[in-house]
Coordinates of N, CA, C and O in Angstrom, one line a residue:
M1 N 31.9 57.3 -95.1 CA 30.8 57.8 -95.9 C 29.5 57.5 -95.3 O 29.2 56.3 -94.9
K2 N 28.6 58.5 -95.1 CA 27.3 58.3 -94.5 C 26.4 57.7 -95.5 O 26.4 58.1 -96.7
K3 N 25.5 56.8 -95.1 CA 24.6 56.1 -95.9 C 23.2 56.2 -95.4 O 23.0 56.4 -94.3
A4 N 22.2 56.1 -96.4 CA 20.8 56.2 -96.0 C 20.1 55.1 -96.8 O 20.3 54.9 -98.0
L5 N 19.1 54.5 -96.2 CA 18.2 53.6 -96.8 C 16.9 54.4 -97.0 O 16.4 55.0 -96.1
V6 N 16.6 54.6 -98.3 CA 15.4 55.5 -98.6 C 14.3 54.6 -99.1 O 14.3 53.9 -100.1
K7 N 13.2 54.6 -98.3 CA 12.0 53.9 -98.6 C 11.0 54.9 -99.3 O 10.7 55.9 -98.7
I8 N 10.6 54.5 -100.5 CA 9.7 55.4 -101.3 C 8.4 54.7 -101.4 O 8.2 53.6 -101.8
E9 N 7.3 55.5 -101.0 CA 6.0 55.2 -101.4 C 5.2 54.0 -101.1 O 4.4 53.6 -101.8
I10 N 5.5 53.3 -100.0 CA 4.7 52.1 -99.7 C 3.5 52.6 -98.8 O 3.6 52.8 -97.6
K11 N 2.5 53.0 -99.5 CA 1.3 53.6 -98.9 C 0.0 52.9 -99.1 O 0.0 51.9 -99.9
N12 N -1.0 53.3 -98.5 CA -2.3 52.6 -98.5 C -2.9 52.6 -99.9 O -3.7 51.7 -100.2
N13 N -2.5 53.5 -100.8 CA -3.1 53.5 -102.2 C -2.4 52.5 -103.1 O -2.8 52.2 -104.1
K14 N -1.3 51.9 -102.6 CA -0.6 50.9 -103.4 C -1.2 49.5 -103.2 O -0.8 48.7 -102.4
K15 N -2.3 49.3 -103.9 CA -3.2 48.1 -103.6 C -2.5 46.8 -104.0 O -2.9 45.7 -103.5
K16 N -1.5 46.8 -104.9 CA -0.9 45.5 -105.3 C 0.3 45.2 -104.5 O 1.0 44.2 -104.9
I17 N 0.6 45.9 -103.5 CA 1.7 45.6 -102.6 C 1.4 44.3 -101.8 O 0.4 44.3 -101.1
K18 N 2.2 43.3 -101.9 CA 1.9 42.0 -101.2 C 2.7 42.0 -99.9 O 3.7 42.7 -99.7
R19 N 2.2 41.1 -99.0 CA 2.9 41.0 -97.7 C 4.3 40.6 -97.9 O 5.2 41.0 -97.1
K20 N 4.7 39.7 -98.9 CA 6.1 39.3 -99.1 C 6.9 40.6 -99.4 O 8.0 40.7 -98.9
E21 N 6.4 41.5 -100.2 CA 7.1 42.7 -100.5 C 7.3 43.6 -99.3 O 8.4 44.1 -99.1
I22 N 6.3 43.7 -98.5 CA 6.4 44.5 -97.3 C 7.4 43.8 -96.3 O 8.2 44.5 -95.7
G23 N 7.4 42.5 -96.3 CA 8.3 41.7 -95.5 C 9.7 42.0 -95.9 O 10.6 42.2 -95.0
N24 N 10.0 42.0 -97.2 CA 11.4 42.3 -97.7 C 11.8 43.7 -97.3 O 12.9 43.9 -96.9
I25 N 10.9 44.6 -97.5 CA 11.2 46.0 -97.1 C 11.4 46.2 -95.6 O 12.4 46.8 -95.2
N26 N 10.7 45.5 -94.8 CA 10.9 45.5 -93.4 C 12.3 44.9 -93.0 O 13.0 45.3 -92.1
K27 N 12.7 43.8 -93.7 CA 14.0 43.2 -93.5 C 15.1 44.2 -93.9 O 16.1 44.2 -93.2
A28 N 14.9 44.9 -95.0 CA 15.9 46.0 -95.3 C 16.0 47.0 -94.3 O 17.1 47.5 -94.0
I29 N 14.9 47.4 -93.7 CA 14.9 48.4 -92.6 C 15.6 47.8 -91.4 O 16.5 48.5 -90.8
D30 N 15.4 46.6 -91.1 CA 16.1 45.9 -90.0 C 17.6 45.9 -90.3 O 18.5 46.2 -89.4
W31 N 18.0 45.6 -91.5 CA 19.4 45.5 -91.9 C 20.0 46.9 -91.7 O 21.1 47.1 -91.1
A32 N 19.3 48.0 -92.1 CA 19.8 49.3 -92.0 C 20.1 49.7 -90.6 O 21.1 50.3 -90.2
V33 N 19.1 49.4 -89.7 CA 19.2 49.8 -88.3 C 20.4 49.0 -87.7 O 21.2 49.6 -86.9
N34 N 20.6 47.8 -88.0 CA 21.7 47.0 -87.5 C 23.0 47.4 -88.0 O 24.1 46.9 -87.5
H35 N 23.1 48.2 -89.1 CA 24.4 48.5 -89.7 C 24.5 50.0 -89.7 O 25.3 50.6 -90.6
D36 N 23.9 50.7 -88.8 CA 24.0 52.2 -88.7 C 23.8 52.9 -90.0 O 24.5 53.9 -90.3
V37 N 22.8 52.5 -90.8 CA 22.4 53.2 -92.0 C 21.2 53.9 -91.7 O 20.2 53.4 -91.2
C38 N 21.2 55.2 -91.9 CA 20.0 56.1 -91.6 C 18.8 55.6 -92.5 O 18.9 55.3 -93.6
V39 N 17.6 55.6 -91.8 CA 16.4 55.2 -92.5 C 15.6 56.4 -92.8 O 15.3 57.2 -91.9
V40 N 15.2 56.6 -94.0 CA 14.4 57.7 -94.5 C 13.1 57.2 -95.2 O 13.2 56.3 -96.0
Y41 N 12.0 57.8 -94.9 CA 10.7 57.5 -95.5 C 10.3 58.7 -96.4 O 10.3 59.8 -95.9
I42 N 9.9 58.4 -97.6 CA 9.4 59.4 -98.6 C 8.0 59.1 -98.9 O 7.6 58.0 -99.3
R43 N 7.1 60.1 -98.7 CA 5.7 60.0 -99.0 C 5.5 60.9 -100.3 O 6.1 61.9 -100.4
H44 N 4.5 60.6 -101.0 CA 4.1 61.4 -102.2 C 2.6 61.9 -102.0 O 1.8 61.1 -101.6
E45 N 2.4 63.2 -102.2 CA 1.1 63.7 -102.1 C 0.8 64.4 -103.4 O 1.6 65.2 -103.9
N46 N -0.4 64.2 -104.0 CA -0.9 64.9 -105.2 C -1.6 66.2 -104.7 O -2.5 66.1 -103.9
L47 N -1.2 67.3 -105.3 CA -1.9 68.5 -105.0 C -2.9 68.9 -106.1 O -3.7 69.8 -105.9
S48 N -2.9 68.2 -107.2 CA -3.8 68.5 -108.4 C -5.2 68.3 -108.0 O -5.6 67.3 -107.3
D49 N -6.1 69.2 -108.4 CA -7.5 69.1 -108.1 C -8.1 67.9 -108.7 O -9.0 67.2 -108.1
G50 N -7.7 67.5 -109.9 CA -8.3 66.4 -110.6 C -7.9 65.0 -110.2 O -8.5 64.0 -110.7
T51 N -7.0 64.8 -109.3 CA -6.5 63.5 -109.0 C -7.3 62.9 -107.8 O -7.9 63.6 -107.0
R52 N -7.4 61.6 -107.8 CA -8.1 60.9 -106.7 C -7.1 60.1 -105.8 O -7.5 59.6 -104.8
T53 N -5.9 60.0 -106.2 CA -4.9 59.2 -105.4 C -3.9 60.1 -104.7 O -3.6 61.2 -105.2
F54 N -3.4 59.6 -103.5 CA -2.4 60.3 -102.8 C -2.8 61.7 -102.4 O -1.9 62.6 -102.3
K55 N -4.0 62.0 -102.1 CA -4.5 63.3 -101.7 C -4.0 63.6 -100.3 O -4.1 62.7 -99.4
S56 N -3.6 64.8 -100.0 CA -3.2 65.2 -98.7 C -4.3 64.8 -97.6 O -5.5 65.0 -97.9
N57 N -3.8 64.4 -96.5 CA -4.7 64.1 -95.3 C -5.8 63.1 -95.6 O -6.9 63.2 -95.1
T58 N -5.4 62.1 -96.4 CA -6.4 61.0 -96.7 C -5.6 59.7 -96.3 O -4.4 59.6 -96.2
R59 N -6.4 58.6 -96.1 CA -5.8 57.3 -95.8 C -4.8 56.9 -96.9 O -3.8 56.3 -96.6
G60 N -5.1 57.2 -98.1 CA -4.3 56.9 -99.3 C -2.9 57.5 -99.3 O -2.0 57.0 -99.9
S61 N -2.8 58.6 -98.5 CA -1.5 59.3 -98.5 C -0.6 58.8 -97.3 O 0.6 59.2 -97.2
E62 N -1.2 57.9 -96.5 CA -0.4 57.4 -95.3 C 0.4 56.2 -95.7 O 0.1 55.4 -96.6
L63 N 1.5 56.0 -95.0 CA 2.3 54.8 -95.1 C 1.5 53.6 -94.6 O 0.8 53.7 -93.6
V64 N 1.8 52.4 -95.2 CA 1.0 51.2 -94.8 C 1.3 50.9 -93.3 O 2.5 51.1 -92.9
S65 N 0.4 50.4 -92.6 CA 0.5 50.1 -91.2 C 1.5 49.0 -90.9 O 2.1 48.9 -89.8
D66 N 1.7 48.1 -91.9 CA 2.6 47.0 -91.7 C 4.1 47.4 -91.8 O 5.0 46.6 -91.5
L67 N 4.3 48.6 -92.2 CA 5.7 49.1 -92.5 C 6.4 49.4 -91.1 O 5.8 50.1 -90.3
K68 N 7.6 48.9 -91.0 CA 8.3 49.3 -89.7 C 8.7 50.8 -89.8 O 9.4 51.2 -90.8
M69 N 8.4 51.5 -88.7 CA 8.8 52.9 -88.6 C 9.9 52.9 -87.5 O 9.6 52.7 -86.4
V70 N 11.1 53.2 -87.9 CA 12.2 53.2 -87.0 C 12.9 54.6 -86.9 O 13.8 54.8 -86.1
S71 N 12.3 55.6 -87.6 CA 12.9 56.9 -87.5 C 11.8 57.9 -87.7 O 10.7 57.6 -88.2
K72 N 12.0 59.2 -87.4 CA 11.1 60.2 -87.7 C 11.5 61.0 -89.0 O 11.0 62.1 -89.2
N73 N 12.4 60.4 -89.7 CA 12.8 61.0 -91.0 C 11.8 60.7 -92.1 O 12.0 59.8 -93.0
V74 N 10.7 61.4 -92.0 CA 9.6 61.2 -93.0 C 9.5 62.5 -93.8 O 9.3 63.6 -93.2
F75 N 9.6 62.4 -95.1 CA 9.6 63.6 -95.9 C 8.5 63.5 -97.0 O 8.3 62.4 -97.5
T76 N 7.8 64.5 -97.3 CA 6.8 64.5 -98.3 C 7.3 65.2 -99.6 O 7.9 66.3 -99.5
K77 N 7.0 64.6 -100.7 CA 7.3 65.2 -102.0 C 6.0 65.3 -102.8 O 5.0 64.7 -102.5
Y78 N 6.1 66.2 -103.8 CA 4.9 66.5 -104.6 C 5.1 66.2 -106.0 O 4.3 66.4 -106.9
K79 N 6.4 65.7 -106.4 CA 6.8 65.3 -107.7 C 7.4 63.9 -107.6 O 7.7 63.5 -106.4
G80 N 7.7 63.3 -108.7 CA 8.2 61.9 -108.6 C 9.6 61.8 -107.9 O 9.8 60.8 -107.2
N81 N 10.5 62.7 -108.2 CA 11.8 62.7 -107.7 C 11.9 63.1 -106.2 O 11.4 64.2 -105.8
A82 N 12.4 62.2 -105.4 CA 12.5 62.5 -103.9 C 13.3 63.8 -103.6 O 13.1 64.5 -102.6
L83 N 14.3 64.1 -104.5 CA 15.1 65.3 -104.3 C 14.3 66.6 -104.5 O 14.7 67.6 -104.1
S84 N 13.1 66.4 -105.0 CA 12.2 67.6 -105.2 C 11.7 68.1 -103.8 O 11.2 69.2 -103.7
S85 N 11.8 67.3 -102.8 CA 11.5 67.6 -101.4 C 12.6 68.4 -100.9 O 13.7 67.9 -100.6
E86 N 12.4 69.7 -100.7 CA 13.5 70.6 -100.1 C 13.9 70.1 -98.8 O 15.1 70.1 -98.4
E87 N 13.0 69.6 -97.9 CA 13.4 69.1 -96.6 C 14.3 67.9 -96.7 O 15.2 67.8 -95.9
F88 N 14.0 67.0 -97.7 CA 14.8 65.8 -97.9 C 16.2 66.2 -98.3 O 17.2 65.8 -97.8
A89 N 16.3 67.1 -99.3 CA 17.6 67.6 -99.8 C 18.4 68.3 -98.7 O 19.6 68.1 -98.6
D90 N 17.7 69.1 -97.9 CA 18.4 69.7 -96.7 C 18.9 68.6 -95.8 O 20.0 68.7 -95.2
F91 N 18.1 67.6 -95.5 CA 18.5 66.5 -94.6 C 19.8 65.8 -95.1 O 20.7 65.5 -94.4
I92 N 19.8 65.6 -96.4 CA 21.0 64.9 -97.0 C 22.2 65.8 -96.8 O 23.3 65.3 -96.4
N93 N 22.1 67.1 -97.1 CA 23.3 68.0 -96.9 C 23.7 68.1 -95.5 O 24.9 68.0 -95.2
K94 N 22.7 68.3 -94.6 CA 23.0 68.5 -93.2 C 23.7 67.3 -92.6 O 24.5 67.4 -91.7
N95 N 23.3 66.1 -93.1 CA 23.9 64.8 -92.5 C 25.0 64.2 -93.3 O 25.5 63.2 -93.0
G96 N 25.4 64.9 -94.4 CA 26.6 64.4 -95.2 C 26.4 63.1 -95.8 O 27.3 62.3 -95.9
I97 N 25.2 62.8 -96.2 CA 24.9 61.4 -96.8 C 25.4 61.4 -98.3 O 25.1 62.3 -99.0
E98 N 26.1 60.4 -98.6 CA 26.7 60.3 -99.9 C 26.3 59.0 -100.7 O 26.5 58.9 -101.9
E99 N 25.7 58.0 -99.9 CA 25.4 56.8 -100.5 C 24.0 56.4 -100.1 O 23.6 56.6 -99.0
F100 N 23.2 55.9 -101.1 CA 21.8 55.6 -100.8 C 21.5 54.1 -101.2 O 22.0 53.6 -102.2
Y101 N 20.6 53.5 -100.4 CA 20.0 52.2 -100.8 C 18.5 52.5 -101.0 O 17.9 53.0 -100.1
I102 N 18.0 52.2 -102.2 CA 16.7 52.5 -102.6 C 15.8 51.3 -102.5 O 16.1 50.2 -103.1
I103 N 14.6 51.5 -101.8 CA 13.6 50.4 -101.7 C 12.3 51.1 -101.9 O 12.1 52.3 -101.7
G104 N 11.2 50.3 -102.3 CA 9.9 50.9 -102.3 C 9.2 50.8 -103.7 O 9.5 49.8 -104.5
A105 N 8.4 51.7 -104.0 CA 7.6 51.7 -105.2 C 7.4 53.2 -105.7 O 7.6 54.1 -105.0
D106 N 7.0 53.4 -106.8 CA 6.8 52.5 -107.9 C 8.0 52.5 -108.8 O 8.5 53.5 -109.1
A107 N 8.5 51.3 -109.2 CA 9.7 51.1 -109.9 C 9.8 51.9 -111.2 O 10.8 52.4 -111.6
V108 N 8.6 52.1 -111.8 CA 8.6 52.8 -113.1 C 8.3 54.3 -113.0 O 8.2 55.0 -114.0
A109 N 8.1 54.8 -111.8 CA 7.8 56.2 -111.6 C 8.7 56.8 -110.5 O 9.8 57.3 -110.9
C110 N 8.3 56.9 -109.3 CA 9.1 57.6 -108.2 C 10.5 57.0 -108.0 O 11.4 57.7 -107.9
V111 N 10.6 55.6 -108.0 CA 11.9 55.0 -107.8 C 12.8 55.4 -109.0 O 14.0 55.8 -108.8
K112 N 12.3 55.3 -110.2 CA 13.0 55.6 -111.4 C 13.5 57.0 -111.4 O 14.7 57.3 -111.6
S113 N 12.6 58.0 -111.1 CA 13.0 59.4 -111.1 C 14.0 59.7 -110.0 O 15.0 60.4 -110.2
T114 N 13.8 59.1 -108.8 CA 14.7 59.3 -107.7 C 16.1 58.8 -108.0 O 17.1 59.5 -107.8
C115 N 16.2 57.6 -108.5 CA 17.5 57.0 -108.9 C 18.2 57.8 -109.9 O 19.4 58.1 -109.8
Y116 N 17.5 58.2 -110.9 CA 18.1 59.0 -112.0 C 18.7 60.3 -111.4 O 19.8 60.7 -111.7
N117 N 17.9 61.0 -110.6 CA 18.3 62.3 -110.1 C 19.4 62.2 -109.0 O 20.3 63.1 -109.0
L118 N 19.4 61.1 -108.3 CA 20.5 61.0 -107.3 C 21.8 60.7 -108.0 O 22.8 61.2 -107.6
T119 N 21.8 59.8 -109.0 CA 23.0 59.5 -109.7 C 23.5 60.8 -110.5 O 24.7 61.0 -110.6
K120 N 22.6 61.5 -111.1 CA 22.9 62.7 -111.8 C 23.6 63.8 -110.8 O 24.5 64.5 -111.3
A121 N 23.2 63.7 -109.6 CA 23.8 64.6 -108.6 C 25.1 64.0 -108.0 O 25.6 64.5 -107.0
N122 N 25.6 62.9 -108.6 CA 26.8 62.3 -108.2 C 26.8 61.6 -106.8 O 27.8 61.4 -106.2
Y123 N 25.6 61.1 -106.4 CA 25.6 60.3 -105.2 C 25.7 58.8 -105.7 O 25.4 58.4 -106.8
K124 N 26.2 58.0 -104.7 CA 26.3 56.5 -105.0 C 24.9 56.0 -104.7 O 24.4 56.2 -103.6
V125 N 24.4 55.2 -105.7 CA 23.0 54.7 -105.5 C 23.0 53.2 -105.7 O 23.5 52.7 -106.7
N126 N 22.4 52.5 -104.7 CA 22.2 51.0 -104.7 C 20.7 50.8 -104.7 O 20.0 51.3 -103.9
V127 N 20.3 50.0 -105.7 CA 18.9 49.6 -105.7 C 18.8 48.2 -105.2 O 19.4 47.3 -105.8
L128 N 18.0 47.9 -104.2 CA 17.8 46.6 -103.6 C 16.7 45.9 -104.5 O 15.5 46.2 -104.3
S129 N 17.1 45.1 -105.4 CA 16.2 44.5 -106.4 C 15.0 43.7 -105.8 O 14.0 43.7 -106.4
D130 N 15.2 43.1 -104.7 CA 14.1 42.3 -104.1 C 13.3 43.2 -103.1 O 12.5 42.7 -102.3
C131 N 13.5 44.5 -103.1 CA 12.8 45.4 -102.2 C 12.1 46.6 -103.0 O 11.8 47.6 -102.4
I132 N 12.0 46.4 -104.3 CA 11.2 47.4 -105.1 C 10.1 46.7 -105.7 O 10.1 45.4 -105.9
T133 N 9.0 47.4 -106.0 CA 7.9 46.8 -106.6 C 7.2 47.9 -107.6 O 7.7 49.0 -107.6
S134 N 6.2 47.4 -108.3 CA 5.5 48.3 -109.2 C 4.1 47.8 -109.4 O 3.8 46.6 -109.2
Y135 N 3.2 48.7 -109.9 CA 1.9 48.3 -110.3 C 2.0 47.3 -111.5 O 1.3 46.4 -111.6
D136 N 3.0 47.5 -112.3 CA 3.3 46.7 -113.5 C 4.5 45.9 -113.2 O 5.6 46.3 -113.6
K137 N 4.4 44.7 -112.5 CA 5.5 43.9 -112.1 C 6.3 43.4 -113.3 O 7.5 43.1 -113.2
K138 N 5.7 43.3 -114.5 CA 6.5 42.8 -115.7 C 7.6 43.8 -116.1 O 8.5 43.4 -116.8
K139 N 7.5 45.0 -115.6 CA 8.5 46.1 -116.0 C 9.7 46.2 -115.0 O 10.6 46.9 -115.3
I140 N 9.6 45.4 -114.0 CA 10.7 45.5 -113.0 C 12.1 45.2 -113.5 O 13.0 45.9 -113.3
D141 N 12.2 44.1 -114.3 CA 13.5 43.7 -114.9 C 14.0 44.8 -115.8 O 15.2 45.2 -115.8
E142 N 13.1 45.4 -116.6 CA 13.4 46.5 -117.5 C 14.0 47.7 -116.7 O 14.9 48.3 -117.1
M143 N 13.3 48.0 -115.6 CA 13.7 49.1 -114.7 C 15.1 48.8 -114.1 O 15.9 49.8 -114.0
L144 N 15.3 47.6 -113.7 CA 16.6 47.3 -113.1 C 17.7 47.6 -114.1 O 18.8 48.1 -113.8
H145 N 17.5 47.2 -115.4 CA 18.5 47.5 -116.4 C 18.6 49.0 -116.6 O 19.7 49.5 -116.8
Y146 N 17.5 49.7 -116.6 CA 17.6 51.2 -116.7 C 18.4 51.8 -115.6 O 19.3 52.6 -115.8
Y147 N 18.1 51.4 -114.3 CA 18.8 51.9 -113.2 C 20.3 51.7 -113.4 O 21.2 52.6 -113.1
E148 N 20.7 50.5 -113.8 CA 22.1 50.2 -113.9 C 22.7 51.0 -115.0 O 23.9 51.5 -114.9
S149 N 22.0 51.2 -116.1 CA 22.5 52.1 -117.2 C 22.7 53.5 -116.8 O 23.5 54.2 -117.4
K150 N 22.1 53.9 -115.7 CA 22.2 55.3 -115.2 C 23.3 55.4 -114.1 O 23.5 56.5 -113.5
G151 N 23.9 54.3 -113.8 CA 25.0 54.3 -112.8 C 24.7 53.7 -111.5 O 25.5 53.8 -110.6
C152 N 23.5 53.2 -111.3 CA 23.1 52.6 -110.0 C 23.7 51.2 -109.9 O 23.8 50.5 -111.0
K153 N 24.0 50.7 -108.7 CA 24.4 49.4 -108.5 C 23.1 48.6 -108.1 O 22.4 49.0 -107.2
I154 N 22.9 47.4 -108.7 CA 21.8 46.6 -108.5 C 22.3 45.4 -107.6 O 23.2 44.7 -107.9
I155 N 21.7 45.3 -106.4 CA 22.0 44.3 -105.5 C 20.8 43.8 -104.8 O 19.8 44.6 -104.6
S156 N 20.8 42.6 -104.3 CA 19.6 42.1 -103.6 C 19.9 42.1 -102.1 O 21.0 42.0 -101.6
L157 N 18.9 42.4 -101.3 CA 19.0 42.4 -99.8 C 19.5 41.0 -99.4 O 20.3 40.9 -98.5
K158 N 19.0 40.0 -100.0 CA 19.4 38.6 -99.7 C 20.9 38.4 -99.8 O 21.5 37.8 -99.0
L159 N 21.4 39.0 -100.9 CA 22.9 38.9 -101.1 C 23.6 39.6 -100.0 O 24.7 39.2 -99.5
I160 N 23.2 40.8 -99.7 CA 23.8 41.6 -98.6 C 23.8 40.8 -97.3 O 24.8 40.7 -96.6
I161 N 22.7 40.3 -96.9 CA 22.5 39.5 -95.7 C 23.4 38.3 -95.7 O 24.1 38.0 -94.8
N162 N 23.4 37.5 -96.8 CA 24.2 36.3 -97.0 C 25.7 36.7 -96.9 O 26.5 35.9 -96.4
S163 N 26.1 37.8 -97.5 CA 27.5 38.3 -97.5 C 27.9 38.5 -96.0 O 29.1 38.2 -95.6
L164 N 27.1 39.1 -95.3 CA 27.4 39.4 -93.9 C 27.5 38.2 -93.1 O 28.4 38.1 -92.2
I165 N 26.7 37.2 -93.3 CA 26.8 35.9 -92.6 C 28.1 35.2 -93.0 O 28.8 34.8 -92.1
L166 N 28.5 35.3 -94.3 CA 29.8 34.7 -94.7 C 31.0 35.4 -94.0 O 31.9 34.8 -93.5
I167 N 30.9 36.8 -94.0 CA 32.0 37.5 -93.3 C 32.1 37.1 -91.8 O 33.2 36.9 -91.3
N168 N 30.9 37.0 -91.1 CA 31.0 36.6 -89.7 C 31.5 35.2 -89.6 O 32.2 34.9 -88.6
C169 N 31.2 34.3 -90.5 CA 31.7 32.9 -90.5 C 33.2 32.9 -90.6 O 34.0 32.2 -89.9
K170 N 33.8 33.7 -91.5 CA 35.2 33.8 -91.7 C 35.9 34.4 -90.5 O 36.9 33.9 -90.1
H171 N 35.3 35.4 -89.8 CA 35.8 35.9 -88.6 C 35.9 34.8 -87.5 O 36.8 34.7 -86.8
S172 N 34.8 34.1 -87.5 CA 34.7 33.0 -86.5 C 35.7 32.0 -86.7 O 36.4 31.5 -85.8
L173 N 35.9 31.6 -88.0 CA 36.9 30.6 -88.3 C 38.3 31.1 -88.0 O 39.1 30.4 -87.4
H174 N 38.6 32.3 -88.3 CA 39.9 32.9 -88.0 C 40.2 33.0 -86.5 O 41.2 32.6 -86.0
F175 N 39.1 33.3 -85.8 CA 39.2 33.4 -84.3 C 39.5 32.0 -83.7 O 40.3 31.9 -82.9
S176 N 38.8 31.0 -84.3 CA 39.0 29.7 -83.7 C 40.3 29.1 -84.0 O 40.9 28.3 -83.3
M177 N 41.0 29.6 -85.1 CA 42.3 29.1 -85.4 C 43.3 29.8 -84.4 O 44.4 29.2 -84.1
M178 N 43.0 31.0 -83.9 CA 43.9 31.7 -83.1 C 43.7 31.3 -81.6 O 44.7 31.3 -80.8
Y179 N 42.5 30.9 -81.2 CA 42.2 30.6 -79.8 C 41.4 29.3 -79.8 O 40.9 28.8 -80.8
S180 N 41.3 28.8 -78.6 CA 40.7 27.5 -78.5 C 39.2 27.5 -78.6 O 38.6 26.6 -79.1
K181 N 38.5 28.7 -78.3 CA 37.0 28.7 -78.3 C 36.6 30.0 -79.2 O 37.0 31.1 -78.8
P182 N 35.9 29.8 -80.2 CA 35.4 30.9 -81.0 C 34.3 31.6 -80.2 O 33.6 31.0 -79.3
P183 N 34.1 32.9 -80.4 CA 33.0 33.6 -79.7 C 31.7 33.1 -80.1 O 31.5 32.7 -81.2
K184 N 30.7 33.1 -79.2 CA 29.4 32.6 -79.4 C 28.5 33.6 -80.2 O 27.5 33.2 -80.7
T185 N 28.9 34.8 -80.4 CA 28.1 35.8 -81.0 C 28.0 35.6 -82.5 O 27.2 36.3 -83.2
F186 N 28.8 34.8 -83.1 CA 28.7 34.6 -84.6 C 27.7 33.7 -85.1 O 27.5 33.5 -86.3
G187 N 27.0 33.0 -84.2 CA 25.9 32.2 -84.6 C 26.3 30.9 -85.2 O 27.4 30.4 -85.0
D188 N 25.4 30.2 -85.9 CA 25.7 28.9 -86.5 C 26.3 29.0 -87.8 O 25.6 29.1 -88.8
C189 N 27.6 29.0 -87.9 CA 28.3 29.1 -89.2 C 28.7 27.7 -89.5 O 29.3 27.3 -90.4

């Protein structure tokens, strides 16, 4: 099953994004790269005349400079749902992606709409709880319950990373029982 890590909306207009949140998102990107999970970036642009945020070709529509860019899979959407980007939908079909890991912002808008529509389209959706954010941080727990009620799996990046360390430790222990020297590649278990 092909998987994709989908980063939504960490752009210059998101003024309340903290370095810790960007750090977690960058760790998720590192995890994806190290585990052959495709990394996709979704940008939002407002086409409405009356809006002041996310205008095309402005600094506010650009991804933040601290964000790790590891692929050229950058898609622009003009509605909350990432699947409203025809290019992104084509990319999913062309690459046979069936499972998604969702990170980014805003938990009460674009992330919410994307999670809902991905699960409605029968994709497997995982929301990395420590890699999403919102203008209204008080609503994140409510949104996690909402995502789960719509069929998303809620998991933390920290748990994924710790699970992999545990798996590597078990392999190292099993190897050392079979042979006199465990491989050095498993680190300090």
